[in-house]
Short mmCIF file of C-alpha atoms in Angstrom, two decimals:
data_model
loop_
_atom_site.label_atom_id
_atom_site.label_comp_id
_atom_site.label_asym_id
_atom_site.label_seq_id
_atom_site.Cartn_x
_atom_site.Cartn_y
_atom_site.Cartn_z
CA MET A 1 42.91 3.19 11.57
CA GLU A 2 40.87 5.82 9.75
CA ARG A 3 41.71 4.15 6.43
CA ARG A 4 39.93 1.02 7.69
CA LEU A 5 36.59 2.78 7.99
CA SER A 6 33.81 1.63 5.69
CA ALA A 7 33.21 3.27 2.34
CA ALA A 8 29.70 4.16 3.52
CA SER A 9 31.02 6.07 6.52
CA ARG A 10 33.50 7.95 4.35
CA ARG A 11 30.71 8.99 1.98
CA SER A 12 28.50 10.18 4.83
CA ALA A 13 29.22 13.86 5.53
CA PRO A 14 28.47 15.49 8.90
CA SER A 15 24.93 16.79 9.28
CA ARG A 16 24.89 20.50 8.55
CA ILE A 17 21.70 20.86 10.58
CA GLN A 18 23.31 19.22 13.62
CA GLN A 19 26.49 21.25 13.22
CA LEU A 20 24.57 24.53 13.17
CA SER A 21 22.40 23.42 16.10
CA HIS A 22 25.41 22.52 18.25
CA LEU A 23 27.04 25.84 17.36
CA ALA A 24 23.88 27.70 18.35
CA GLN A 25 23.85 25.88 21.71
CA ARG A 26 27.50 26.72 22.38
CA VAL A 27 27.20 30.44 21.71
CA GLY A 28 23.62 30.98 22.87
CA ALA A 29 22.33 31.96 19.42
CA VAL A 30 18.81 31.63 18.08
CA ASN A 31 18.72 28.26 16.33
CA LEU A 32 17.04 28.46 12.92
CA ALA A 33 18.69 25.27 11.64
CA GLU A 34 16.72 22.53 13.37
CA GLY A 35 12.95 22.16 13.31
CA PHE A 36 11.74 22.11 16.89
CA PRO A 37 9.21 24.27 18.76
CA ASP A 38 10.33 27.00 21.14
CA PHE A 39 7.48 26.27 23.56
CA PRO A 40 6.82 23.42 26.01
CA ALA A 41 5.06 20.16 25.28
CA PRO A 42 1.41 20.00 26.42
CA PRO A 43 1.15 19.55 30.22
CA HIS A 44 -1.06 16.45 29.98
CA VAL A 45 1.48 14.74 27.70
CA LYS A 46 4.43 15.58 29.98
CA ALA A 47 2.47 14.36 33.00
CA ALA A 48 1.79 11.05 31.26
CA ALA A 49 5.51 10.53 30.61
CA ALA A 50 6.43 11.32 34.21
CA ALA A 51 3.73 8.95 35.47
CA ALA A 52 5.01 6.18 33.20
CA ILE A 53 8.55 6.55 34.55
CA ALA A 54 7.25 6.52 38.14
CA ALA A 55 5.26 3.37 37.34
CA ASP A 56 8.49 1.67 36.20
CA HIS A 57 7.64 1.43 32.50
CA ASN A 58 11.36 1.68 31.86
CA GLN A 59 12.34 -1.60 30.16
CA TYR A 60 12.06 -2.85 26.57
CA ARG A 61 8.43 -2.46 25.59
CA HIS A 62 5.94 -2.55 22.75
CA VAL A 63 2.78 -0.61 23.52
CA GLN A 64 0.17 -2.13 21.22
CA GLY A 65 -2.32 0.57 22.15
CA ILE A 66 -0.39 3.05 19.98
CA CYS A 67 -1.03 0.88 16.92
CA ASP A 68 -4.71 0.54 17.83
CA ILE A 69 -5.12 4.32 18.03
CA LEU A 70 -3.15 4.92 14.82
CA ALA A 71 -5.34 2.43 12.94
CA GLU A 72 -8.48 4.22 14.14
CA THR A 73 -7.03 7.59 13.15
CA ALA A 74 -5.99 6.34 9.69
CA LYS A 75 -9.53 5.09 9.11
CA ARG A 76 -11.17 8.29 10.40
CA ASP A 77 -8.91 10.80 8.66
CA HIS A 78 -7.91 9.01 5.44
CA GLY A 79 -10.31 6.09 4.96
CA LEU A 80 -7.45 3.58 5.28
CA ASP A 81 -8.07 0.05 6.54
CA ALA A 82 -4.93 -0.90 8.45
CA ASP A 83 -4.59 -3.87 10.80
CA PRO A 84 -3.16 -2.65 14.12
CA LEU A 85 -1.66 -6.08 14.81
CA THR A 86 0.32 -6.40 11.59
CA ASP A 87 0.56 -3.08 9.71
CA PHE A 88 2.36 -0.77 12.18
CA VAL A 89 5.93 -0.60 13.48
CA ILE A 90 6.74 1.67 16.43
CA CYS A 91 10.22 3.13 15.90
CA CYS A 92 12.68 5.60 17.41
CA GLY A 93 11.24 8.62 15.65
CA GLN A 94 10.30 9.11 12.01
CA SER A 95 13.98 9.08 11.08
CA GLU A 96 14.44 5.46 12.16
CA ALA A 97 11.12 4.47 10.60
CA PHE A 98 12.29 5.97 7.30
CA ALA A 99 15.73 4.32 7.52
CA ALA A 100 14.23 0.91 8.29
CA ALA A 101 11.79 1.33 5.39
CA ILE A 102 14.65 2.11 3.00
CA PHE A 103 16.70 -0.85 4.24
CA ALA A 104 13.63 -3.07 3.80
CA ILE A 105 13.06 -2.28 0.12
CA ILE A 106 16.26 -0.93 -1.46
CA ASP A 107 18.91 -3.13 -3.07
CA PRO A 108 22.27 -1.89 -4.45
CA GLY A 109 21.70 0.17 -7.59
CA ASP A 110 18.00 0.82 -6.98
CA GLU A 111 17.00 4.42 -7.67
CA VAL A 112 14.84 6.49 -5.33
CA LEU A 113 13.20 9.73 -6.47
CA LEU A 114 13.41 12.70 -4.09
CA PHE A 115 11.74 16.07 -4.52
CA ASP A 116 14.35 18.83 -4.39
CA PRO A 117 14.88 20.56 -1.98
CA ALA A 118 14.77 17.55 0.35
CA TYR A 119 15.46 16.82 4.00
CA GLU A 120 19.08 15.68 4.30
CA THR A 121 18.39 12.35 6.04
CA TYR A 122 16.68 10.86 3.00
CA GLU A 123 19.78 10.90 0.80
CA THR A 124 22.03 9.45 3.49
CA CYS A 125 19.69 6.52 4.21
CA ILE A 126 19.43 5.70 0.50
CA GLU A 127 23.20 5.80 0.07
CA LEU A 128 23.77 3.63 3.16
CA ALA A 129 21.50 1.05 1.52
CA ARG A 130 23.69 1.47 -1.60
CA GLY A 131 20.76 2.89 -3.51
CA VAL A 132 20.93 5.91 -5.82
CA PRO A 133 19.09 9.13 -4.90
CA VAL A 134 17.64 10.90 -7.95
CA TYR A 135 16.53 14.50 -7.43
CA VAL A 136 13.39 15.90 -9.06
CA PRO A 137 13.37 19.71 -8.70
CA LEU A 138 10.17 21.44 -7.58
CA ASP A 139 9.46 24.65 -9.49
CA PRO A 140 9.82 27.87 -7.42
CA PRO A 141 8.41 30.14 -6.22
CA SER A 142 5.38 27.98 -5.35
CA TRP A 143 7.37 24.71 -5.44
CA THR A 144 4.96 23.08 -7.84
CA LEU A 145 5.43 19.58 -9.21
CA ASN A 146 6.73 19.66 -12.78
CA GLN A 147 4.95 16.68 -14.28
CA ASP A 148 7.27 16.32 -17.28
CA GLU A 149 10.46 16.47 -15.19
CA PHE A 150 8.99 14.03 -12.69
CA LEU A 151 7.95 11.44 -15.26
CA LYS A 152 11.28 11.74 -17.11
CA SER A 153 13.09 10.86 -13.88
CA PHE A 154 11.76 7.30 -13.85
CA THR A 155 13.93 4.49 -15.22
CA SER A 156 13.82 0.72 -15.13
CA ARG A 157 15.84 0.93 -11.88
CA THR A 158 13.39 3.23 -10.03
CA LYS A 159 12.30 1.43 -6.86
CA ALA A 160 10.58 4.14 -4.83
CA VAL A 161 9.39 7.73 -4.64
CA VAL A 162 9.76 9.70 -1.40
CA LEU A 163 7.03 12.23 -0.66
CA ASN A 164 7.13 14.69 2.24
CA SER A 165 3.94 16.73 2.58
CA PRO A 166 3.65 19.25 4.17
CA HIS A 167 7.08 19.65 2.68
CA ASN A 168 10.32 20.33 4.52
CA PRO A 169 11.86 22.86 4.00
CA THR A 170 9.48 24.82 1.75
CA GLY A 171 6.19 24.56 3.67
CA LYS A 172 4.39 23.40 0.51
CA VAL A 173 1.34 21.13 0.77
CA PHE A 174 1.05 18.90 -2.30
CA SER A 175 -2.30 19.32 -4.03
CA LYS A 176 -4.73 16.52 -4.87
CA GLU A 177 -3.84 16.95 -8.56
CA GLU A 178 -0.12 16.58 -7.85
CA LEU A 179 -0.71 13.55 -5.66
CA LEU A 180 -2.70 11.88 -8.43
CA ILE A 181 0.21 12.36 -10.83
CA ILE A 182 2.56 10.75 -8.31
CA ALA A 183 0.13 7.91 -7.59
CA GLN A 184 -0.45 7.11 -11.26
CA ALA A 185 3.29 7.08 -11.96
CA CYS A 186 4.01 4.77 -9.01
CA GLN A 187 1.40 2.31 -10.23
CA LYS A 188 2.51 2.46 -13.85
CA MET A 189 6.17 1.90 -12.90
CA ASP A 190 5.28 -0.60 -10.14
CA CYS A 191 7.33 1.15 -7.46
CA PHE A 192 6.95 1.93 -3.77
CA ALA A 193 6.06 5.27 -2.22
CA ILE A 194 7.49 6.29 1.15
CA THR A 195 5.73 9.23 2.75
CA ASP A 196 6.91 11.48 5.56
CA GLU A 197 3.77 12.92 7.16
CA VAL A 198 5.16 14.39 10.40
CA TYR A 199 3.56 17.79 9.71
CA GLU A 200 0.12 16.44 8.79
CA TYR A 201 -1.70 18.39 11.54
CA ILE A 202 -0.08 21.73 10.80
CA THR A 203 -1.57 23.15 7.59
CA TYR A 204 -2.67 26.72 6.99
CA ASP A 205 -5.59 28.56 5.43
CA GLU A 206 -7.67 26.19 3.29
CA ASN A 207 -4.88 23.71 2.64
CA LYS A 208 -5.57 20.12 3.69
CA HIS A 209 -3.20 17.22 4.15
CA ILE A 210 -4.05 14.21 1.97
CA SER A 211 -2.21 10.96 2.57
CA LEU A 212 -0.91 9.48 -0.68
CA ALA A 213 -1.90 6.03 0.58
CA SER A 214 -5.57 7.09 0.52
CA LEU A 215 -5.63 7.43 -3.28
CA PRO A 216 -6.91 4.50 -5.36
CA GLY A 217 -4.37 1.70 -5.76
CA MET A 218 -1.80 3.26 -3.43
CA GLN A 219 -2.24 1.70 0.01
CA GLU A 220 -0.74 -1.60 -1.17
CA ARG A 221 2.51 0.11 -2.23
CA THR A 222 2.83 2.98 0.27
CA ILE A 223 4.88 3.10 3.47
CA ILE A 224 3.67 5.94 5.71
CA THR A 225 6.15 7.29 8.26
CA SER A 226 5.35 9.82 10.97
CA SER A 227 5.95 10.65 14.63
CA LEU A 228 4.85 12.48 17.76
CA SER A 229 7.68 15.00 17.42
CA LYS A 230 6.17 18.03 15.71
CA THR A 231 2.51 17.74 16.63
CA TYR A 232 3.13 17.37 20.36
CA SER A 233 6.40 19.37 20.66
CA VAL A 234 8.45 16.35 21.80
CA THR A 235 11.20 16.09 19.18
CA GLY A 236 13.59 14.61 21.77
CA TRP A 237 11.34 11.71 22.76
CA ARG A 238 11.93 9.75 19.55
CA ILE A 239 8.57 8.05 19.12
CA GLY A 240 7.64 7.40 15.50
CA TRP A 241 6.08 4.72 13.36
CA ALA A 242 5.76 3.17 9.95
CA CYS A 243 2.46 1.95 8.49
CA ALA A 244 2.47 -0.45 5.55
CA PRO A 245 0.85 -3.66 4.30
CA ALA A 246 1.64 -6.58 6.62
CA SER A 247 4.43 -8.20 4.58
CA ILE A 248 6.25 -4.86 4.16
CA ALA A 249 5.68 -3.87 7.80
CA SER A 250 7.12 -7.23 8.87
CA ALA A 251 10.34 -6.54 6.96
CA ILE A 252 10.57 -3.04 8.49
CA ARG A 253 9.91 -4.46 11.97
CA ASN A 254 12.66 -7.05 11.63
CA ILE A 255 15.17 -4.32 10.75
CA HIS A 256 13.92 -1.98 13.50
CA VAL A 257 14.33 -4.68 16.16
CA LYS A 258 17.91 -5.36 15.05
CA LEU A 259 18.73 -1.64 15.09
CA THR A 260 17.18 -0.40 18.34
CA ASP A 261 15.00 -3.20 19.78
CA SER A 262 12.28 -0.82 20.96
CA ALA A 263 11.36 2.83 21.19
CA PRO A 264 11.65 4.54 24.63
CA ALA A 265 9.16 2.78 26.89
CA PRO A 266 7.82 5.63 29.06
CA PHE A 267 7.36 7.85 26.04
CA GLN A 268 5.38 5.12 24.30
CA GLU A 269 3.05 5.16 27.30
CA ALA A 270 2.77 8.94 27.04
CA ALA A 271 1.97 8.57 23.33
CA LEU A 272 -1.31 6.91 24.31
CA ILE A 273 -2.35 10.16 25.96
CA ALA A 274 -0.97 12.42 23.22
CA LEU A 275 -2.66 10.52 20.40
CA THR A 276 -6.06 10.75 22.10
CA SER A 277 -5.92 14.55 22.49
CA THR A 278 -9.22 16.32 21.93
CA PRO A 279 -10.01 17.97 18.56
CA ASP A 280 -9.58 21.45 20.00
CA PHE A 281 -5.90 20.66 20.67
CA TYR A 282 -5.27 20.25 16.94
CA SER A 283 -7.31 23.30 15.94
CA SER A 284 -5.48 25.40 18.53
CA LEU A 285 -2.13 24.06 17.29
CA LYS A 286 -2.91 25.16 13.72
CA LYS A 287 -4.19 28.54 14.85
CA ASP A 288 -1.13 29.26 16.99
CA TYR A 289 1.28 28.31 14.21
CA GLU A 290 -0.68 30.31 11.66
CA VAL A 291 -0.36 33.41 13.83
CA ARG A 292 3.40 32.82 14.03
CA ARG A 293 3.65 32.37 10.27
CA ASP A 294 1.78 35.60 9.59
CA PHE A 295 3.90 37.49 12.13
CA ILE A 296 7.16 36.30 10.55
CA LEU A 297 5.95 37.13 7.03
CA LEU A 298 4.93 40.64 8.10
CA LEU A 299 8.26 41.12 9.85
CA LEU A 300 10.20 40.07 6.76
CA LYS A 301 8.15 42.39 4.57
CA ASP A 302 8.82 45.27 6.96
CA PHE A 303 12.54 44.60 6.52
CA GLY A 304 12.16 44.85 2.75
CA PHE A 305 12.01 41.19 1.78
CA HIS A 306 9.79 40.20 -1.14
CA ILE A 307 7.64 37.19 -0.18
CA SER A 308 6.82 35.16 -3.27
CA PHE A 309 5.41 32.10 -1.50
CA LYS A 310 3.24 31.95 1.59
CA PRO A 311 3.86 28.66 3.44
CA GLN A 312 0.88 26.33 3.23
CA GLY A 313 1.98 24.06 6.06
CA ASP A 314 4.57 24.10 8.78
CA ALA A 315 7.80 22.34 7.93
CA THR A 316 10.01 24.93 9.56
CA ASN A 317 8.51 25.23 13.06
CA ILE A 318 8.19 28.99 12.97
#
């Protein structure tokens, strides 16, 4: 019956990241393929999840408090006015939020611009929606945005631009100047922007994360996706979200409900505790990761490697 499989499934290759991760598990090797921390989640977050399970928060559930906190955070950190009742969709991780966003806006033949190198899930979601991924190479060694190449990549069929910053896998943080180029192009070509901001709290040195939606004229056309996974070391919990204007969020929500109904209930409850962590949690997180980055760079140099780019943010979970 293999010949009866869908064309989409035949086009979708196995995940190389998953394959390497499963191999590492089988042979007991150090896994450098998949981005997850090698240290435990914060005790207060784990305790909240255990308490939620014990309190029987184990059925289908939507925890509105997550949206309330996210709206407050978006206003505080990025100056965004988002309605917690209409503009957020709680999903099964950022991956599902991204997939639902793609399915909500992409029609067959629509083109989506991706910055190369790109996380493998983006291309697959676009192709499943029968869209066309178009790669825009970033210029090494600093992975800078080439304005001419970027603008030349737009056509009359361009529907969206995907932006991941801090960027996976390079560790680049897009500058304000680069973001303005992207924002102006999206407005000129009247297309969407989908952002992946899962590493927003892990930036190094003087680099700061700026949400593309916070730039003039961009909130109305930007879908922000993010999750608990990296910030709180809970990649297996699968709690993520999309934030977009109400009509777009409604379309994403309708698709999410048909795909998975709801995100894991006890972990949604624990998210309320994680998302209200004190400021010193985030500063300590950055400091700890920065120490790890510097240690790895020094180690590589000692082994004779030439380091031409110092990661500006963590997209590799060093």
